[in-house]
Amino acid sequence: MSSTALHAPSHRIHILGLGNLGRLFAHALAKTDKTTPITLLLHREGLLDEWEQVGQKIEVTTNGIPDQTGSFDVELVSREGPQDVIDNLIVATKATQTTSALSAIRHRLTSASTVLLTQNGMGTAEELNEQVFKDPYTRPNYLAGITSHGVYSQGPFRSVHAGLADVAIGRVGRVGQSTAPQYLVDKIVQATALSAQEVSQPELLLLQLQKLVVNAMINPLTVIFNCRNGELFSRGPIIQVMRQLLREASQVIQSFPDIKSDPVSISRFSEQRLEGTVLDVAKKTAKNTSSMLQDVRAGRETEIDYINGYIVKRGKQAGIDCTNNEKLVHMVKESLVYLLRAQKVL
């Protein structure tokens, strides 16, 4: 009998990636149920020192009121560290770091494990299947979370929950999966601060694609024009650029098998409907600085390959010209390279 068969499922939740989103999930879960064991997975020793310096607590400020949660267990991810099975894992790393981060703990995940992916963009699950969990019968169960909350950092393990919104969570199917796990879904839905709702797999895909388009229009353009979301579409020429990008994105999404066979979905992803959605989000988040612009200003790698890059990739597969989105991918990457050179990092 295998060790997996002998393993008794645990209610412990592990969180990998302690940036703003990871902190928000950890804080919300701890506040809702103090009996739920939560382990923070740290990827470098320096984070252990920072954890000690902040008093072993996560602080999230909401409506100007700072609130701290503690009682977390902490592990340093390493071959010498704990080797027990991880049953419930929230992955809050950047999309660019997800594959390498999960590779480091692949041996601790089984076909009974549940992995929630919270990254921006699309294509992360497919990348994991190709590079980390190649056998569809032994890979973990995937969940995907679409987060609309606005969160920014105030330092190590300290964040501000600036834009209160919601989370949609659903299952990403896999071959051989008969009964999908519910424990992690329930815990996240119960976490009041997350305002989370479980959605069906078809609806999850629609929400993912809708957010993909919004991110593909707002994030990279705020990088190119170096402005907040609300300033972006106050200029006519920028709206024209957005429409060119949107036309390509609409054609690509409407070519998806699950979309093109449904007239309602075709209408949902028309250029006109998508433009209204993008402008509405830009207005509601007018004071926000997009995560991509924050990354570029901080000299960090962006998630552009999983946003506009994903549109370009699917466009090439469908034979749809996505020249404008492809140019935008290169421009964002060049902006980062230019900044790093200016800072004499390169």
Tab-separated table of N, CA, C and O in Angstrom, residues 5 8 18 46 61 64 97 104 146 179 185 215 217 223:
chain	number	residue	atom	x	y	z
A	5	ALA	N	-1.991	6.341	0.222
A	5	ALA	CA	-3.190	5.643	0.664
A	5	ALA	C	-3.291	5.616	2.179
A	5	ALA	O	-4.375	5.592	2.747
A	8	ALA	N	-3.738	10.257	6.261
A	8	ALA	CA	-5.032	10.780	6.689
A	8	ALA	C	-5.085	12.269	6.347
A	8	ALA	O	-4.201	13.027	6.744
A	18	LEU	N	4.025	35.136	0.199
A	18	LEU	CA	3.538	36.017	1.265
A	18	LEU	C	3.622	37.475	0.858
A	18	LEU	O	3.974	38.334	1.661
A	46	GLY	N	15.989	34.959	4.587
A	46	GLY	CA	15.824	36.351	4.966
A	46	GLY	C	14.412	36.667	5.453
A	46	GLY	O	14.214	37.531	6.315
A	61	THR	N	-4.276	46.523	7.195
A	61	THR	CA	-5.006	47.741	7.553
A	61	THR	C	-6.208	47.903	6.630
A	61	THR	O	-6.067	47.909	5.405
A	64	GLY	N	-8.317	52.311	7.412
A	64	GLY	CA	-7.440	53.053	8.306
A	64	GLY	C	-7.168	52.390	9.640
A	64	GLY	O	-6.428	52.934	10.480
A	97	GLN	N	6.578	33.029	-11.085
A	97	GLN	CA	7.320	32.239	-10.101
A	97	GLN	C	6.610	30.946	-9.702
A	97	GLN	O	7.156	30.142	-8.958
A	104	ALA	N	9.569	23.063	-6.045
A	104	ALA	CA	10.317	22.862	-4.804
A	104	ALA	C	9.547	22.022	-3.787
A	104	ALA	O	10.159	21.425	-2.887
A	146	ILE	N	-10.261	34.124	-8.511
A	146	ILE	CA	-10.200	35.419	-9.193
A	146	ILE	C	-10.446	36.488	-8.138
A	146	ILE	O	-11.548	36.595	-7.587
A	179	THR	N	-14.331	12.908	-7.392
A	179	THR	CA	-14.974	13.757	-6.387
A	179	THR	C	-14.025	14.878	-6.011
A	179	THR	O	-12.947	14.636	-5.472
A	185	VAL	N	-12.333	25.107	-0.318
A	185	VAL	CA	-13.349	26.012	-0.868
A	185	VAL	C	-14.218	26.571	0.257
A	185	VAL	O	-14.448	27.786	0.352
A	215	ASN	N	-7.348	43.195	-17.354
A	215	ASN	CA	-5.930	43.337	-17.018
A	215	ASN	C	-5.088	43.650	-18.251
A	215	ASN	O	-4.130	44.422	-18.185
A	217	MET	N	-5.923	45.315	-20.846
A	217	MET	CA	-6.123	46.683	-21.321
A	217	MET	C	-5.539	47.704	-20.342
A	217	MET	O	-4.878	48.661	-20.750
A	223	VAL	N	1.562	51.111	-17.585
A	223	VAL	CA	3.034	51.055	-17.619
A	223	VAL	C	3.566	51.981	-18.704
A	223	VAL	O	4.449	52.808	-18.471
